[in-house]
Tab-separated table of C-alpha atoms in Angstrom:
chain	number	residue	atom	x	y	z
N	824	GLN	CA	52.077	8.065	169.706
N	825	LYS	CA	53.011	10.651	167.043
N	826	GLU	CA	51.824	10.207	163.436
N	827	VAL	CA	55.324	10.565	162.086
N	828	GLU	CA	58.375	9.430	163.502
N	829	GLN	CA	61.735	10.727	162.546
N	830	ASP	CA	65.391	10.071	163.963
N	831	PRO	CA	66.591	13.755	165.124
N	832	GLY	CA	70.139	12.528	164.662
N	833	PRO	CA	72.577	14.496	164.647
N	834	LEU	CA	74.023	12.763	161.707
N	835	SER	CA	77.695	13.664	160.584
N	836	VAL	CA	79.049	12.234	157.480
N	837	PRO	CA	82.527	12.688	155.412
N	838	GLU	CA	81.871	14.568	152.043
N	839	GLY	CA	81.159	12.150	149.052
N	840	ALA	CA	79.121	9.765	151.394
N	841	ILE	CA	75.700	8.256	150.719
N	842	VAL	CA	73.390	9.713	153.018
N	843	SER	CA	70.048	7.773	154.171
N	844	LEU	CA	67.424	9.579	156.107
N	845	ASN	CA	64.105	7.798	157.208
N	846	CYS	CA	60.801	8.324	158.602
N	847	THR	CA	58.053	5.953	159.887
N	848	TYR	CA	54.453	6.469	159.972
N	849	SER	CA	51.745	5.404	161.605
N	850	ASN	CA	48.290	6.526	159.337
N	851	SER	CA	47.546	4.334	156.517
N	852	ALA	CA	45.808	6.866	154.873
N	853	PHE	CA	48.552	8.776	154.043
N	854	GLN	CA	49.634	8.931	150.522
N	855	TYR	CA	51.207	12.209	149.745
N	856	PHE	CA	54.920	12.500	150.957
N	857	MET	CA	57.624	15.143	150.689
N	858	TRP	CA	60.829	15.804	151.730
N	859	TYR	CA	62.137	19.185	152.571
N	860	ARG	CA	65.588	20.702	153.591
N	861	GLN	CA	65.585	23.438	156.146
N	862	TYR	CA	68.741	25.630	156.944
N	863	SER	CA	69.106	27.503	160.000
N	864	ARG	CA	66.307	29.957	161.069
N	865	LYS	CA	65.138	29.762	157.419
N	866	GLY	CA	61.775	28.466	155.981
N	867	PRO	CA	61.695	24.877	154.715
N	868	GLU	CA	62.598	24.568	151.080
N	869	LEU	CA	60.771	21.577	149.189
N	870	LEU	CA	63.020	18.826	147.605
N	871	MET	CA	60.875	16.041	146.709
N	872	TYR	CA	57.254	14.976	146.291
N	873	THR	CA	55.967	11.769	145.827
N	874	TYR	CA	52.778	9.990	145.465
N	875	SER	CA	51.819	6.585	146.755
N	876	SER	CA	54.509	4.168	146.734
N	877	GLY	CA	57.719	3.556	144.749
N	878	ASN	CA	60.988	5.678	143.938
N	879	LYS	CA	61.726	9.152	142.511
N	880	GLU	CA	64.796	10.438	141.561
N	881	ASP	CA	66.121	13.888	141.060
N	882	GLY	CA	69.830	14.513	140.561
N	883	ARG	CA	71.708	13.381	143.925
N	884	PHE	CA	68.243	12.878	145.737
N	885	THR	CA	66.103	9.571	145.636
N	886	ALA	CA	62.868	9.464	147.616
N	887	GLN	CA	61.510	5.980	148.383
N	888	VAL	CA	58.234	5.229	149.882
N	889	ASP	CA	57.000	1.680	151.035
N	890	LYS	CA	53.430	2.110	152.034
N	891	SER	CA	53.486	-1.452	153.180
N	892	SER	CA	55.873	-0.957	155.880
N	893	LYS	CA	54.870	2.377	156.435
N	894	TYR	CA	58.371	3.813	155.945
N	895	ILE	CA	59.848	6.614	153.465
N	896	SER	CA	63.345	7.318	152.785
N	897	LEU	CA	65.384	9.986	151.222
N	898	PHE	CA	69.235	9.127	149.821
N	899	ILE	CA	71.530	11.786	148.995
N	900	ARG	CA	74.219	10.384	146.789
N	901	ASP	CA	77.637	12.114	146.808
N	902	SER	CA	76.576	14.471	149.757
N	903	GLN	CA	78.306	17.897	149.655
N	904	PRO	CA	79.027	20.578	152.726
N	905	SER	CA	76.203	22.601	151.383
N	906	ASP	CA	73.867	19.646	152.007
N	907	SER	CA	74.107	20.267	155.816
N	908	ALA	CA	70.828	21.503	157.089
N	909	THR	CA	67.745	19.601	158.784
N	910	TYR	CA	65.757	17.359	156.982
N	911	LEU	CA	62.198	17.106	157.187
N	912	CYS	CA	59.748	14.440	156.379
N	913	ALA	CA	56.101	15.292	155.676
N	914	MET	CA	53.181	13.543	154.534
N	915	SER	CA	49.538	13.753	154.076
N	916	ALA	CA	46.241	11.910	153.340
N	917	ARG	CA	44.909	14.043	150.765
N	918	SER	CA	46.671	16.586	148.524
N	919	GLY	CA	46.492	19.959	149.290
N	920	ASN	CA	45.395	19.570	152.822
N	921	GLN	CA	47.444	19.514	156.145
N	922	PHE	CA	50.719	18.097	156.146
N	923	TYR	CA	52.217	16.161	159.208
N	924	PHE	CA	55.650	16.771	159.370
N	925	GLY	CA	58.417	14.607	161.286
N	926	THR	CA	60.836	16.342	163.762
N	927	GLY	CA	63.851	16.664	161.277
N	928	THR	CA	67.187	15.178	161.024
N	929	SER	CA	70.135	17.191	161.415
N	930	LEU	CA	73.011	16.274	158.668
N	931	THR	CA	76.615	17.749	158.673
N	932	VAL	CA	78.265	17.031	156.007
N	933	ILE	CA	82.279	17.392	156.897
N	934	PRO	CA	84.763	18.495	153.959
P	1049	ASP	CA	57.649	35.734	141.299
P	1050	THR	CA	59.598	36.475	144.427
P	1051	GLY	CA	57.965	33.322	146.150
P	1052	VAL	CA	56.210	33.352	149.511
P	1053	SER	CA	56.939	36.624	151.671
P	1054	GLN	CA	56.542	37.028	155.340
P	1055	ASN	CA	56.691	40.127	157.363
P	1056	PRO	CA	58.005	41.075	159.657
P	1057	ARG	CA	60.972	38.248	159.858
P	1058	HIS	CA	61.566	38.745	163.493
P	1059	LYS	CA	59.082	40.321	166.435
P	1060	ILE	CA	59.984	40.575	170.047
P	1061	THR	CA	56.910	41.310	172.493
P	1062	LYS	CA	56.083	41.627	176.008
P	1063	ARG	CA	53.688	38.934	177.375
P	1064	GLY	CA	50.128	40.289	177.388
P	1065	GLN	CA	50.442	42.156	173.866
P	1066	ASN	CA	48.846	41.381	170.290
P	1067	VAL	CA	50.957	40.711	167.454
P	1068	THR	CA	49.945	40.496	163.602
P	1069	PHE	CA	52.035	38.932	160.922
P	1070	ARG	CA	51.471	39.253	157.337
P	1071	CYS	CA	52.204	36.533	154.536
P	1072	ASP	CA	51.654	37.481	150.815
P	1073	PRO	CA	51.743	34.126	148.833
P	1074	ILE	CA	52.785	33.028	145.403
P	1075	SER	CA	50.305	35.073	143.490
P	1076	GLU	CA	48.818	32.536	141.317
P	1077	HIS	CA	48.393	29.940	144.335
P	1078	ASN	CA	44.726	29.672	145.694
P	1079	ARG	CA	45.735	27.628	148.923
P	1080	LEU	CA	47.466	29.321	151.946
P	1081	TYR	CA	48.707	27.870	155.047
P	1082	TRP	CA	49.954	28.852	158.397
P	1083	TYR	CA	52.072	26.337	160.358
P	1084	ARG	CA	54.109	26.792	163.773
P	1085	GLN	CA	57.727	25.761	164.487
P	1086	THR	CA	59.252	25.365	167.813
P	1087	LEU	CA	62.892	24.614	168.236
P	1088	GLY	CA	64.044	20.955	167.484
P	1089	GLN	CA	60.436	20.322	166.145
P	1090	GLY	CA	58.885	20.006	162.772
P	1091	PRO	CA	56.216	22.397	161.278
P	1092	GLU	CA	52.709	21.849	163.149
P	1093	PHE	CA	49.338	23.008	161.156
P	1094	LEU	CA	47.550	25.722	162.430
P	1095	THR	CA	45.058	26.372	159.462
P	1096	TYR	CA	44.552	26.822	155.693
P	1097	PHE	CA	42.701	28.749	153.487
P	1098	GLN	CA	41.024	28.155	149.971
P	1099	ASN	CA	41.157	31.733	148.248
P	1100	GLU	CA	39.339	33.821	151.353
P	1101	ALA	CA	37.393	30.861	152.957
P	1102	GLN	CA	39.108	29.108	155.822
P	1103	LEU	CA	38.505	25.554	155.663
P	1104	GLU	CA	40.349	24.154	158.523
P	1105	LYS	CA	41.745	25.009	161.854
P	1106	SER	CA	43.816	23.059	164.068
P	1107	ARG	CA	42.877	22.699	167.907
P	1108	LEU	CA	46.482	24.389	168.338
P	1109	LEU	CA	44.609	27.580	167.275
P	1110	SER	CA	43.237	28.611	170.513
P	1111	ASP	CA	40.640	31.598	170.945
P	1112	ARG	CA	43.698	34.078	170.919
P	1113	PHE	CA	44.744	32.892	167.537
P	1114	SER	CA	42.696	34.590	164.467
P	1115	ALA	CA	43.697	34.503	160.702
P	1116	GLU	CA	42.541	36.093	157.989
P	1117	ARG	CA	42.737	35.989	154.223
P	1118	PRO	CA	40.533	39.068	152.694
P	1119	LYS	CA	39.994	39.072	148.914
P	1120	GLY	CA	41.867	35.560	148.765
P	1121	SER	CA	45.065	37.339	148.349
P	1122	PHE	CA	47.728	38.441	151.158
P	1123	SER	CA	46.834	36.685	154.706
P	1124	THR	CA	47.330	38.045	158.365
P	1125	LEU	CA	47.963	35.802	161.279
P	1126	GLU	CA	46.768	37.938	164.738
P	1127	ILE	CA	47.985	36.764	168.192
P	1128	GLN	CA	46.095	38.273	171.289
P	1129	ARG	CA	47.422	38.370	174.597
P	1130	THR	CA	50.663	36.705	173.690
P	1131	GLU	CA	52.059	34.023	176.124
P	1132	GLN	CA	55.611	32.972	176.650
P	1133	GLY	CA	54.238	29.778	174.908
P	1134	ASP	CA	53.970	31.423	171.758
P	1135	SER	CA	57.263	32.029	170.950
P	1136	ALA	CA	58.240	30.096	167.970
P	1137	MET	CA	58.608	30.349	164.504
P	1138	TYR	CA	55.231	31.131	162.231
P	1139	LEU	CA	55.426	29.602	158.734
P	1140	CYS	CA	53.468	30.748	155.653
P	1141	ALA	CA	52.959	28.404	152.876
P	1142	SER	CA	51.459	28.420	149.457
P	1143	SER	CA	50.371	25.997	146.915
P	1144	LEU	CA	47.785	25.449	143.847
P	1145	ILE	CA	44.647	23.258	144.107
P	1146	ASP	CA	45.105	20.048	142.514
P	1147	ARG	CA	48.643	20.261	141.755
P	1148	ASN	CA	50.633	17.905	143.152
P	1149	ASN	CA	53.533	19.385	143.958
P	1150	GLY	CA	53.468	20.289	147.523
P	1151	TYR	CA	53.855	23.739	149.391
P	1152	THR	CA	56.308	26.753	149.169
P	1153	PHE	CA	57.047	27.983	152.324
P	1154	GLY	CA	57.963	31.678	153.275
P	1155	SER	CA	61.004	32.089	155.534
P	1156	GLY	CA	59.003	32.790	158.730
P	1157	THR	CA	58.338	34.882	161.183
P	1158	ARG	CA	60.200	34.488	164.535
P	1159	LEU	CA	58.246	35.721	167.387
P	1160	THR	CA	59.960	36.098	170.961
P	1161	VAL	CA	57.539	36.728	173.811
P	1162	VAL	CA	59.322	38.030	176.826
């Protein structure tokens, strides 16, 4: 079983929709969680970084962590065509150490 | 600060040849990481440095792979006797110790072994 599971999609939504992206994990020691956005043939770009459980909001993006269920989510409100990319979740047991990544979910926002 | 810089952007090599990639991290970042990403997969950890010390290596990092970070600044990743299975995107990232703000990745070096 992989450390981190993420549905690869693809996910296609109309512009303005609310997008929900999710990951599950098996290692209860994970306590640092990140979401990255990756455009084709580019390096991942950090979107959100959260520690432990709870919610974090940044503009149109909200990250949620439920450690009891080993489940994390990223919500994108008012989705835009420029949000079309692959979204990767990543997590770690300790700050600064290696992160374990999901396979990424491919998102297309249709104008 | 121009972010994390990786060179070359693309490399095509024949099987059996040696290749070397370079990463220049964000100047004040003391941690530097190498990851590998194949098509349709998330990045997989290879190794990381704190300053010039290599602190952790993945079992993915076979004997043909070696990484260095002399003087704690830029880093090089060398692959000897390349194999077709080495074809991937090699990503470098950097961060500050004890700053809970994640990594900053470079744009990667795409290696194709023919």
